[in-house]
MMTF fields as JSON, N, C-alpha, C and O atoms, coordinates in Angstrom:
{
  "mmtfVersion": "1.0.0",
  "mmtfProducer": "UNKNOWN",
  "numBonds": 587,
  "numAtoms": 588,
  "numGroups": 147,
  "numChains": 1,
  "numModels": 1,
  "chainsPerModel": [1],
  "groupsPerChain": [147],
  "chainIdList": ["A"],
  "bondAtomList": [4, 2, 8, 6, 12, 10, 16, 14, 20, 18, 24, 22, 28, 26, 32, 30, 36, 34, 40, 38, 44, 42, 48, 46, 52, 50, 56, 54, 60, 58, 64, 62, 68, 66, 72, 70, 76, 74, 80, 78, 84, 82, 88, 86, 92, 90, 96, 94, 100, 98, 104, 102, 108, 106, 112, 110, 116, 114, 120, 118, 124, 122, 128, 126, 132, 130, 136, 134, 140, 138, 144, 142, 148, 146, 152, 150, 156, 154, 160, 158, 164, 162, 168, 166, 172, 170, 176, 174, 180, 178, 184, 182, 188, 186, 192, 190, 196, 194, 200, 198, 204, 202, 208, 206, 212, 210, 216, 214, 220, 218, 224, 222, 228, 226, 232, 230, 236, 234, 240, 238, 244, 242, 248, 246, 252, 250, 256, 254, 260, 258, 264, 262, 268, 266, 272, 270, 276, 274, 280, 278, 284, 282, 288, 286, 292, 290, 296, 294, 300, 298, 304, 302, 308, 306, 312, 310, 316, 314, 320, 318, 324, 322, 328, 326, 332, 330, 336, 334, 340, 338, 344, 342, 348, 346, 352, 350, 356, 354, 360, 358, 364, 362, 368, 366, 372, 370, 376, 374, 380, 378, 384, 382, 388, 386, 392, 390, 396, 394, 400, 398, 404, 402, 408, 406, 412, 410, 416, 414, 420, 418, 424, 422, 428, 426, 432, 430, 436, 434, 440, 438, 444, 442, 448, 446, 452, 450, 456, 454, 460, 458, 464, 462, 468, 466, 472, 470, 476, 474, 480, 478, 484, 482, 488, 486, 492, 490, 496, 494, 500, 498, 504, 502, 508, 506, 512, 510, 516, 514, 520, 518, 524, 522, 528, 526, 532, 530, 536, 534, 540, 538, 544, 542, 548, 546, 552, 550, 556, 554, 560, 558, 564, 562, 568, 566, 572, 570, 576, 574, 580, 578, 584, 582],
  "bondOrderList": [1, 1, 1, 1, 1, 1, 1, 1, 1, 1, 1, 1, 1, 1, 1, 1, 1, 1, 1, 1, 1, 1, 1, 1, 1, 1, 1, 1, 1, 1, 1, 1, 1, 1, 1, 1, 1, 1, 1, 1, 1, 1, 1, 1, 1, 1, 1, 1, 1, 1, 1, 1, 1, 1, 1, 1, 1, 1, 1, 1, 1, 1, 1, 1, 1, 1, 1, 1, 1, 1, 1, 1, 1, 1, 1, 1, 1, 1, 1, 1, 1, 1, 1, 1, 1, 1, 1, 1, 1, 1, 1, 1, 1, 1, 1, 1, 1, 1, 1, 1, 1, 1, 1, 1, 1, 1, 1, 1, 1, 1, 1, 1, 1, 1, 1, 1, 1, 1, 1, 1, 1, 1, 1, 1, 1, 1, 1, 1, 1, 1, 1, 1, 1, 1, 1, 1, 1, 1, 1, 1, 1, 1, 1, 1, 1, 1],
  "groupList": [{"groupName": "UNK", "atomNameList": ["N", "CA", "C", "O"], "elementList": ["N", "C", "C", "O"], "formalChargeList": [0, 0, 0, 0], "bondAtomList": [1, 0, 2, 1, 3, 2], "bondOrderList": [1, 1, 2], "singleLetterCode": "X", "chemCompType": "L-PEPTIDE LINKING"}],
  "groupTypeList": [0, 0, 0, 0, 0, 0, 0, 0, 0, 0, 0, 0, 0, 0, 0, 0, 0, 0, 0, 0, 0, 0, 0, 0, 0, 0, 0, 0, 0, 0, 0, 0, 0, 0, 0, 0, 0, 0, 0, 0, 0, 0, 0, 0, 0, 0, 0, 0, 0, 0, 0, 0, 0, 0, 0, 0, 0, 0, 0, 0, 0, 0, 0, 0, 0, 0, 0, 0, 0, 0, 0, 0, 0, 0, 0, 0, 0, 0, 0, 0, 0, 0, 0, 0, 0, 0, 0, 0, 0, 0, 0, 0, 0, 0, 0, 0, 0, 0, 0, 0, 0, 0, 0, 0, 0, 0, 0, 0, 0, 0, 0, 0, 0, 0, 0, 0, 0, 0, 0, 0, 0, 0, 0, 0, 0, 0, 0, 0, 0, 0, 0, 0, 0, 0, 0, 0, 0, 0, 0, 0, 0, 0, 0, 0, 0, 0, 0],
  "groupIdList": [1, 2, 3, 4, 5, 6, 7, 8, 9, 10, 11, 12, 13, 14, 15, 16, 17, 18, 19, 20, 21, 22, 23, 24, 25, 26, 27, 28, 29, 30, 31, 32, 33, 34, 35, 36, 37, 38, 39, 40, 41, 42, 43, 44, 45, 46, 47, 48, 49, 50, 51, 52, 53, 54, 55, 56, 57, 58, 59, 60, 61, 62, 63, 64, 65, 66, 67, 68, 69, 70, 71, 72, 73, 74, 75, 76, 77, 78, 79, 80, 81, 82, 83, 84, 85, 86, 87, 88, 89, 90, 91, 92, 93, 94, 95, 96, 97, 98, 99, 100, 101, 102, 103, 104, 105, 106, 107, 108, 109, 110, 111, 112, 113, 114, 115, 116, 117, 118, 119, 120, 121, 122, 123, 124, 125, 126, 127, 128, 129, 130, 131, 132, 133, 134, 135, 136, 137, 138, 139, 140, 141, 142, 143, 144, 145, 146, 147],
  "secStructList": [7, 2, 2, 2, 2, 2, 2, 2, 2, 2, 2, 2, 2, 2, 2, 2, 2, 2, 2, 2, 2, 2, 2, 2, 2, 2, 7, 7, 7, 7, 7, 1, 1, 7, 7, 7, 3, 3, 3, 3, 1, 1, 1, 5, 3, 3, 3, 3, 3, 3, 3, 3, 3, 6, 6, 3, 3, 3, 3, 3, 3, 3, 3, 3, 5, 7, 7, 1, 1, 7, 3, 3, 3, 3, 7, 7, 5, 7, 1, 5, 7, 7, 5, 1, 1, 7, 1, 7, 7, 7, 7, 5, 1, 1, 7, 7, 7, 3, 3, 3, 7, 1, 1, 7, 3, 3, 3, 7, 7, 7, 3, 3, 7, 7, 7, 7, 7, 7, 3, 3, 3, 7, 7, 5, 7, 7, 3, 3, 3, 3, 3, 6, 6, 3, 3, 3, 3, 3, 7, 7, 5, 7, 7, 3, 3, 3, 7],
  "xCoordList": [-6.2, -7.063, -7.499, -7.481, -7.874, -7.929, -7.129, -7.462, -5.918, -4.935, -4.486, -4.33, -4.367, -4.653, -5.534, -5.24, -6.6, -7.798, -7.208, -7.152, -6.617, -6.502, -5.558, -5.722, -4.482, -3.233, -3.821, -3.644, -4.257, -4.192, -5.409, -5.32, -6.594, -7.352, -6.264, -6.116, -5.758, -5.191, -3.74, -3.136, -3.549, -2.426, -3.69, -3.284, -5.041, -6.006, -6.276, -6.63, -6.011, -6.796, -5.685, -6.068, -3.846, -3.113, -2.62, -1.774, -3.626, -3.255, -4.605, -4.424, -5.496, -6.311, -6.319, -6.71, -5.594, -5.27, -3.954, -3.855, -3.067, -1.858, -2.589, -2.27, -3.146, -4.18, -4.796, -4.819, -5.212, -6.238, -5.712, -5.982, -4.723, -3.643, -3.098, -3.259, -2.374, -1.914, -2.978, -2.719, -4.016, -4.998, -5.393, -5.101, -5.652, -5.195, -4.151, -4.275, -3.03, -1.959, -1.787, -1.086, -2.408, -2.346, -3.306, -3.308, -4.19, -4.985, -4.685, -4.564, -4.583, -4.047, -5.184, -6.403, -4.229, -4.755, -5.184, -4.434, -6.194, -6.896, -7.887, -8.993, -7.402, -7.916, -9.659, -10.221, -10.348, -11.372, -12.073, -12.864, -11.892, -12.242, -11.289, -10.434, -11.287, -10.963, -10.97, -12.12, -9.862, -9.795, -9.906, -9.923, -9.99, -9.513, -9.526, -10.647, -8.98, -9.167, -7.94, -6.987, -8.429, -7.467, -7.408, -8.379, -6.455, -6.241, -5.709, -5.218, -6.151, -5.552, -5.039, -5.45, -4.217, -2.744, -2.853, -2.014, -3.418, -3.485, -3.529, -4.266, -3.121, -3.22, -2.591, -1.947, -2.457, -1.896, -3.393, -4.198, -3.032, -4.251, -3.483, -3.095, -3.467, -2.901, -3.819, -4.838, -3.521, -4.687, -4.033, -3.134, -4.684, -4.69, -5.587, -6.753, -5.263, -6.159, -5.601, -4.979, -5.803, -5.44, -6.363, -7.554, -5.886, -6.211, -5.826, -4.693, -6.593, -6.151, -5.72, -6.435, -4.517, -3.966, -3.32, -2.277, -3.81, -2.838, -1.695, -1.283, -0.826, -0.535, -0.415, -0.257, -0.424, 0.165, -1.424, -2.507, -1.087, -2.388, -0.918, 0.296, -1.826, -1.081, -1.579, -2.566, -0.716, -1.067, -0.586, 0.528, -1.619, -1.396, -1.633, -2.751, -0.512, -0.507, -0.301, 0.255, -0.967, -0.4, -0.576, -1.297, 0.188, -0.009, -0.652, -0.346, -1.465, -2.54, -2.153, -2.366, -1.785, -1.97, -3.095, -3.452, -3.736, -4.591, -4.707, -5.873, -3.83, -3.24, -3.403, -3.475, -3.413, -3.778, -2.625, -2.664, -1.312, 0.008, 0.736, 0.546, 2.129, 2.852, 3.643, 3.688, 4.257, 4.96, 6.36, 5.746, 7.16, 8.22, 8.354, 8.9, 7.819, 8.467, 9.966, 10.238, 10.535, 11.863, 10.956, 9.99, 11.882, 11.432, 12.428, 12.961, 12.869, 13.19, 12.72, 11.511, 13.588, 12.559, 12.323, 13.307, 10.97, 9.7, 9.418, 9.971, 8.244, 7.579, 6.854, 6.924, 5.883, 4.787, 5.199, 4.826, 5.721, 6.523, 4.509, 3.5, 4.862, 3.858, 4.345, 5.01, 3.727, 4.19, 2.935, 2.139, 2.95, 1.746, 2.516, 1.78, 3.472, 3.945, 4.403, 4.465, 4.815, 5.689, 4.863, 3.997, 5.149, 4.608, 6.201, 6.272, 7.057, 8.731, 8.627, 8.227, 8.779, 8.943, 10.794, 11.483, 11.19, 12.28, 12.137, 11.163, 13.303, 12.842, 15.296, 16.1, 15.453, 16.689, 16.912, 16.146, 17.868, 18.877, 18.99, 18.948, 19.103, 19.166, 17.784, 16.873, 17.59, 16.681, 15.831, 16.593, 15.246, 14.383, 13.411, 12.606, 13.476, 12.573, 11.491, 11.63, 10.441, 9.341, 8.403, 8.042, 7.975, 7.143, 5.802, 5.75, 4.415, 3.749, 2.587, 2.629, 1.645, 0.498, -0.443, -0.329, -1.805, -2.983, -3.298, -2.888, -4.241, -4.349, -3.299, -3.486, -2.326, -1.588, -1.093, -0.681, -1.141, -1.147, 0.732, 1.248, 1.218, 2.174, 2.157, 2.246, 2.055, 1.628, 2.825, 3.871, 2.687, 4.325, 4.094, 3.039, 5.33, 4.644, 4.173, 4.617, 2.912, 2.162, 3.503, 4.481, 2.876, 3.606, 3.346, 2.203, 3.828, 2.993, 3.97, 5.136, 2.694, 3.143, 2.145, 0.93, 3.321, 2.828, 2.077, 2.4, 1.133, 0.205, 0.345, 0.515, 0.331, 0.861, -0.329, -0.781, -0.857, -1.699, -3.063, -3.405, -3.719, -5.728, -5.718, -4.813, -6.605, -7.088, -6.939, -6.709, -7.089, -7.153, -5.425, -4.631, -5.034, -4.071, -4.149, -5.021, -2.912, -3.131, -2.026, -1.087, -2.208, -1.544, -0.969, -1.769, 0.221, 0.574, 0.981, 1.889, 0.672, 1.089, 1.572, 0.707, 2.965, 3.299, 4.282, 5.36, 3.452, 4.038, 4.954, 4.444, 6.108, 6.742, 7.75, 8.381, 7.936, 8.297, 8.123, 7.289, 8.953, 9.085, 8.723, 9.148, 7.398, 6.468, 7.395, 7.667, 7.755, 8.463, 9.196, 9.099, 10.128, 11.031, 10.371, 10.932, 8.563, 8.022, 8.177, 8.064, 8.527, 8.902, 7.097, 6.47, 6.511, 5.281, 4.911, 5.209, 4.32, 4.04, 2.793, 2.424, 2.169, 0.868, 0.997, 1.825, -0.164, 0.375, -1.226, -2.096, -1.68, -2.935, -2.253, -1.07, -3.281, -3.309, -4.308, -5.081, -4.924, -5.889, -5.997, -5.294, -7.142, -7.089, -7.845, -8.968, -6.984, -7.475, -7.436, -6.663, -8.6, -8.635, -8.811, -9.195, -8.383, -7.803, -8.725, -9.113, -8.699, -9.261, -8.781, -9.19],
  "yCoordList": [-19.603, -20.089, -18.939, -18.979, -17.957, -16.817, -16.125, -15.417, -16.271, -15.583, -16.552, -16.121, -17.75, -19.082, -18.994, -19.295, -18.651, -17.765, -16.855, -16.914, -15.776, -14.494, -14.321, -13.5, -15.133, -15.596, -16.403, -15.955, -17.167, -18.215, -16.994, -16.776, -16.212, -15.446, -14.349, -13.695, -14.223, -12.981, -13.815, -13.181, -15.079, -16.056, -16.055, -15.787, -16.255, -16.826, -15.725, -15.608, -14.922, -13.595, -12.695, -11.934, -13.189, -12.866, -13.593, -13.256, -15.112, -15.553, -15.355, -15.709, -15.032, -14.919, -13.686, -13.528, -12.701, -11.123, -11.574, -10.796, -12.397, -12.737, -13.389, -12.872, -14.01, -15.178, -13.846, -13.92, -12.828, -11.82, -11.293, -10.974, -11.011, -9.367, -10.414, -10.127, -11.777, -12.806, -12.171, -11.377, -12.713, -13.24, -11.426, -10.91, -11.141, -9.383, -8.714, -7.606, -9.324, -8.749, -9.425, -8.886, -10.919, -11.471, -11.744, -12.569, -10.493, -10.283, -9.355, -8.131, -10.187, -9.562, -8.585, -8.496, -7.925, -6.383, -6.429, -6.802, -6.113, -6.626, -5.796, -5.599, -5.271, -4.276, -4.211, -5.297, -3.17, -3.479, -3.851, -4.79, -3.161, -3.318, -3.115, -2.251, -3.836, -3.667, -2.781, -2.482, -1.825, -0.426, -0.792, -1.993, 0.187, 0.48, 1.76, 2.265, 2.209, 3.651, 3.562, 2.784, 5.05, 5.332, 6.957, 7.69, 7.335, 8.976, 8.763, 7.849, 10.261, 9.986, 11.315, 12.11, 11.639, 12.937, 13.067, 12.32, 13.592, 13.348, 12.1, 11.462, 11.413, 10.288, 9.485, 8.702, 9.272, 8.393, 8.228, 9.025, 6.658, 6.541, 5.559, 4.391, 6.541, 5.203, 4.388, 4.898, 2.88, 1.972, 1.04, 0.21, 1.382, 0.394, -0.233, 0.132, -1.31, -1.771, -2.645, -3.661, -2.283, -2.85, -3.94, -3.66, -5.348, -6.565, -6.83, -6.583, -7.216, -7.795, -9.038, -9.738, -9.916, -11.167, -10.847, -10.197, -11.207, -11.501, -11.855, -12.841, -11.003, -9.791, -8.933, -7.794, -9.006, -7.795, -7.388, -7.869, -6.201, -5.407, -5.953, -5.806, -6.453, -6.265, -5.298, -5.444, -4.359, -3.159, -3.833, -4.325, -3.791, -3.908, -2.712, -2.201, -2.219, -1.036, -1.281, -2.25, 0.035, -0.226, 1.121, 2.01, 1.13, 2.413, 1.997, 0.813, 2.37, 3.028, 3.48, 4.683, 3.369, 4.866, 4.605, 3.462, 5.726, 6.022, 7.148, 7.477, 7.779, 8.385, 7.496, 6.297, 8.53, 8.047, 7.733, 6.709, 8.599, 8.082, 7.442, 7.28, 6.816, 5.8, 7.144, 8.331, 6.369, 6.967, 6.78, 5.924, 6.841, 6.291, 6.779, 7.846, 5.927, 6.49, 5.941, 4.741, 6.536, 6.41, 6.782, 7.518, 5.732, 5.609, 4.9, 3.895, 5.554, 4.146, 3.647, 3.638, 2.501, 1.374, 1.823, 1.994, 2.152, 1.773, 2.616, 3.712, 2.281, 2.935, 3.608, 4.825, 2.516, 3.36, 3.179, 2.063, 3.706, 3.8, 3.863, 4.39, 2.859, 2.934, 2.395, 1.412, 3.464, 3.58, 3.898, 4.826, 2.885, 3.253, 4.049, 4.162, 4.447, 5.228, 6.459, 7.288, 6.846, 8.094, 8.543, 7.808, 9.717, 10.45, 10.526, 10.994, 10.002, 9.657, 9.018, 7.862, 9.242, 7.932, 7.747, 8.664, 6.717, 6.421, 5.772, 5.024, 5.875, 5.685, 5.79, 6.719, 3.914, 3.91, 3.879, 4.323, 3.395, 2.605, 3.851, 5.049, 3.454, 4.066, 4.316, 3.852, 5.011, 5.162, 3.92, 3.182, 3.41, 2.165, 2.74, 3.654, 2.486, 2.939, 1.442, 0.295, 2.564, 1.129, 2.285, 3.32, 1.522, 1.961, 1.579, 0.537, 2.617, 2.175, 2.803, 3.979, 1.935, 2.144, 2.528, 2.514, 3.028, 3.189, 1.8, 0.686, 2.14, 1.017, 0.205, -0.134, 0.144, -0.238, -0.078, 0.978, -1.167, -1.381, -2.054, -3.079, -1.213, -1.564, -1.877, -1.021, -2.948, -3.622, -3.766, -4.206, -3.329, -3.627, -5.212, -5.84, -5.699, -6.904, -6.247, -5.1, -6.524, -6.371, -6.435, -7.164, -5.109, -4.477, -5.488, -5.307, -6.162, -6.53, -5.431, -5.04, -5.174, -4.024, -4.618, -4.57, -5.179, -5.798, -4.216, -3.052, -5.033, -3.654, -4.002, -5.21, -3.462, -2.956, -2.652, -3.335, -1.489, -0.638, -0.438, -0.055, -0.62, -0.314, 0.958, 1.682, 1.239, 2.544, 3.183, 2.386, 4.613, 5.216, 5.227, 5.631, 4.896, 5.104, 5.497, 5.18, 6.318, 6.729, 5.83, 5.256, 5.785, 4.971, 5.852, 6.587, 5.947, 7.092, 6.622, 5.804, 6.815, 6.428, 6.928, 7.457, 6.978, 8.118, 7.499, 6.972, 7.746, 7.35, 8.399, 9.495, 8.28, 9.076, 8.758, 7.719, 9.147, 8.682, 10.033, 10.884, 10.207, 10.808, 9.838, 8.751, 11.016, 10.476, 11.357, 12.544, 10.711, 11.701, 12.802, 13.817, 12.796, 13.726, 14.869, 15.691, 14.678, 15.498, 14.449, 13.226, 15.637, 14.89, 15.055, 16.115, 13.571, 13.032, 12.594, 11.515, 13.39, 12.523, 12.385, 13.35, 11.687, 10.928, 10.878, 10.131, 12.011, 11.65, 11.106, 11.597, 10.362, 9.369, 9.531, 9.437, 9.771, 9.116, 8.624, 9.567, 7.372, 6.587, 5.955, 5.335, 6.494, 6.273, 4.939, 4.65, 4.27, 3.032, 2.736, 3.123, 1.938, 1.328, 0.129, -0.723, 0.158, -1.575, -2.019, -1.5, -2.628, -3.129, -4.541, -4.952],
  "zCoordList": [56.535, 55.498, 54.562, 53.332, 55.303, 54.252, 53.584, 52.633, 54.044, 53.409, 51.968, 50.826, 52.372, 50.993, 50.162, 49.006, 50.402, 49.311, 48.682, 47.454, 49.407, 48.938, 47.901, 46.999, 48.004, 47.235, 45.774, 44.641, 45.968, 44.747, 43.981, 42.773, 44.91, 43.449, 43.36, 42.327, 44.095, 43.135, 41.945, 41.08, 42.225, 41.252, 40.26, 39.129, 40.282, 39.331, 38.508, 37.335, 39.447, 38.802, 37.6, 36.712, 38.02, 37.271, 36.089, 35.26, 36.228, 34.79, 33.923, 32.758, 34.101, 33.479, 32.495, 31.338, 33.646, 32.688, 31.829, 30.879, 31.818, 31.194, 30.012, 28.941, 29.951, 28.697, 27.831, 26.602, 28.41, 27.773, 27.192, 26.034, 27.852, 26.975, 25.839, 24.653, 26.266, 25.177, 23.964, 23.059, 24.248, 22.763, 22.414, 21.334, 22.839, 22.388, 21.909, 21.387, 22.042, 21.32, 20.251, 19.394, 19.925, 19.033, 17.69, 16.776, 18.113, 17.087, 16.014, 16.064, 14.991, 13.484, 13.005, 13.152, 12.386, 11.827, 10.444, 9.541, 10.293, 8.728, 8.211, 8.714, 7.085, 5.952, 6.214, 6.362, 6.259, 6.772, 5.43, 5.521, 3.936, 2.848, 1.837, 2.03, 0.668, -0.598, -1.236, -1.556, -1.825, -2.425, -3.904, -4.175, -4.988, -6.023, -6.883, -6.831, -7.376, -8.04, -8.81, -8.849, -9.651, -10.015, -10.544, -10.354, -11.071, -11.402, -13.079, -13.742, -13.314, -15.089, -15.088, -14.243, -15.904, -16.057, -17.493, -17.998, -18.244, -19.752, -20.236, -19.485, -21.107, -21.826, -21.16, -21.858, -19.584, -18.98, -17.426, -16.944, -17.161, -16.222, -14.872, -14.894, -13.792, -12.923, -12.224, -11.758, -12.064, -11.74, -10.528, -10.662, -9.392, -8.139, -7.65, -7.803, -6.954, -5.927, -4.922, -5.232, -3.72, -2.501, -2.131, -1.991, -1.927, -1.202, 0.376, 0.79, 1.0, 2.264, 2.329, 1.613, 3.081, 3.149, 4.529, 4.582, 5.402, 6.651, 6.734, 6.122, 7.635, 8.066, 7.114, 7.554, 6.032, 4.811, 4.199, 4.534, 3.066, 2.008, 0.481, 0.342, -0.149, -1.387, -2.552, -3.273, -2.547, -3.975, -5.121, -5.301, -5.914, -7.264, -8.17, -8.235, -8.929, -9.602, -10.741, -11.257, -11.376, -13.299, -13.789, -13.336, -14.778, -15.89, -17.001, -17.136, -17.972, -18.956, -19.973, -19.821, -20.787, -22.025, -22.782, -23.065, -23.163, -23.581, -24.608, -24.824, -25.253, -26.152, -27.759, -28.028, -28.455, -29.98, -30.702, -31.383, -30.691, -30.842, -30.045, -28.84, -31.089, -29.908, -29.15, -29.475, -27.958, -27.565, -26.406, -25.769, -25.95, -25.428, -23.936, -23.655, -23.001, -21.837, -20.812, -20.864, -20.248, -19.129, -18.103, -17.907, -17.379, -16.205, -15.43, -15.9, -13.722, -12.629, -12.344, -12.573, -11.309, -10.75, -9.591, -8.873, -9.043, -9.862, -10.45, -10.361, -11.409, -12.514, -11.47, -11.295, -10.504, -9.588, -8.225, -7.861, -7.44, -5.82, -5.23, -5.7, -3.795, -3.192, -1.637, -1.31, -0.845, 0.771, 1.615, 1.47, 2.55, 3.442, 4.737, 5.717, 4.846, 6.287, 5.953, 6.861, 4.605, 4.291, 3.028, 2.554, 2.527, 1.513, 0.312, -0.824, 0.987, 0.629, -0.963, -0.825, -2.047, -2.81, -3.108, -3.556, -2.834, -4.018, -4.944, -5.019, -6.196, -7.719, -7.929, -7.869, -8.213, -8.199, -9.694, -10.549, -9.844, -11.132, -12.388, -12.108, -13.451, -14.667, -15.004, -14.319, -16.005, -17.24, -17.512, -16.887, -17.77, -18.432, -19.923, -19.739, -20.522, -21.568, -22.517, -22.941, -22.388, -23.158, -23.686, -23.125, -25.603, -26.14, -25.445, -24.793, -25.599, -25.449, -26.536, -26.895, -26.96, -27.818, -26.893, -25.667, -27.862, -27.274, -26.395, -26.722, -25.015, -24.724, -23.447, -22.278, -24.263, -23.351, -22.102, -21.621, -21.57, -19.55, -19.192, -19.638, -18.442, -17.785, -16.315, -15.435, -16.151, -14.865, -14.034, -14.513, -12.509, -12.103, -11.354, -11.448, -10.597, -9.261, -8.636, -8.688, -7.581, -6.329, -5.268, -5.107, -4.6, -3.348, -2.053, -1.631, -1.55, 0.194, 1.224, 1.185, 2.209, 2.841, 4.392, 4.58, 5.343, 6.527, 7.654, 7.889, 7.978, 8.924, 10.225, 10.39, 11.015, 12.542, 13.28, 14.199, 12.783, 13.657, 13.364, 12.246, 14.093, 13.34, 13.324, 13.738, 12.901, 12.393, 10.695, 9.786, 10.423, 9.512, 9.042, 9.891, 8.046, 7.386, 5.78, 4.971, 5.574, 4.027, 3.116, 3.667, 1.92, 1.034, 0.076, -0.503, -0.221, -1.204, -2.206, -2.063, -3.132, -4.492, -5.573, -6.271, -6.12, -7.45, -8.227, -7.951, -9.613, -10.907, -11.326, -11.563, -11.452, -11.836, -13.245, -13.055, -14.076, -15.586, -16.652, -16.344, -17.941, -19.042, -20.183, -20.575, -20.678, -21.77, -22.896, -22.72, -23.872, -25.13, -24.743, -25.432, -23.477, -22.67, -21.849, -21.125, -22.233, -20.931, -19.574, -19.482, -18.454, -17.181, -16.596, -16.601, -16.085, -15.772, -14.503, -13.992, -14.079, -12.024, -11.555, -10.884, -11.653, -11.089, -9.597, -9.077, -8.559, -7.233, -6.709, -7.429, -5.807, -5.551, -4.046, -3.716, -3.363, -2.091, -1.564, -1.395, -1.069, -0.657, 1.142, 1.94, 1.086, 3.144, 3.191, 2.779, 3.76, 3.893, 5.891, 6.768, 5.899, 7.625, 7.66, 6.86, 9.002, 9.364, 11.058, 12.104, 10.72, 12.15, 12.701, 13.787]
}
C-alpha cells in the first residue's frame, strides 16, 4: 500500500513539473518598452522607433534631410540596415538614387525581428548612402530589454 502511494506522488509529482516547465517555456518574450530616437550627421537625421507585437519588435526607420539645398543621394538596399544580433550590416544590389529637398523624409518598410531571449539586447542601426558623391554613415545603437 505504501509503495502505491509512493509511485502515483512521485507520477503526480512528475506531471505537474511537465505542465510547469510547459507554461514556462511558453511564455513569449516581449519588449519591455517602446523606443525612439534618433542621430543627425550634418544635414541628414536618422529616425527610429521600435514597437512591440508578439513574438517580433517592429523597427521603423527613416532618413531626414534637413539641408537648405537639393541634393542627390545613392544608396543600396537598404538605405537603413537594422540587426538586433550582429553589429554586421549588409547593403545589396546597385546604386539607387533619389533627390531630396529640405525636409524631406525617406521612410523605408518596418523591419520585424522575432525575439528569443529576455534580457538586455542592443539594436544596431546604420544608414549608409552618398549625399552629392560624399560617402555618408549614420551608426545608432539602442539597448533595448525584453522580458
Amino acid at each position: 500500500m505504501m509503495r502505491r502511494i509512493f509511485v502515483i506522488s512521485i507520477v503526480s509529482l512528475t506531471a505537474v513539473l511537465a505542465v510547469t516547465y510547459i507554461f514556462i517555456q511558453e511564455e513569449p518574450v516581449t519588449l519591455a518598452e517602446e523606443k525612439s530616437a534618433y542621430k543627425q550627421n550634418g544635414e541628414f537625421i536618422l529616425r527610429i522607433k521600435v514597437e512591440g507585437a508578439e513574438p517580433d519588435i517592429i523597427v521603423h526607420q527613416s532618413l531626414q534631410y534637413i539641408g537648405e539645398e537639393p541634393v542627390e543621394i545613392k544608396h543600396r538596399t537598404p538605405l537603413v540596415s537594422v540587426s538586433l544580433f550582429h553589429r554586421n550590416h549588409d547593403y545589396t544590389g546597385s546604386f539607387m538614387s533619389r533627390k531630396m529637398e529640405k525636409g524631406d523624409i525617406h521612410h523605408q518598410d518596418a523591419v520585424a525581428i522575432t525575439v528569443d531571449e529576455k534580457g538586455k539586447q542592443n539594436l544596431y542601426i546604420q544608414a549608409r548612402f552618398r549625399a552629392d558623391g560624399d560617402e555618408m554613415e549614420i551608426d545608432h545603437v539602442e539597448e533595448l530589454m525584453f522580458n
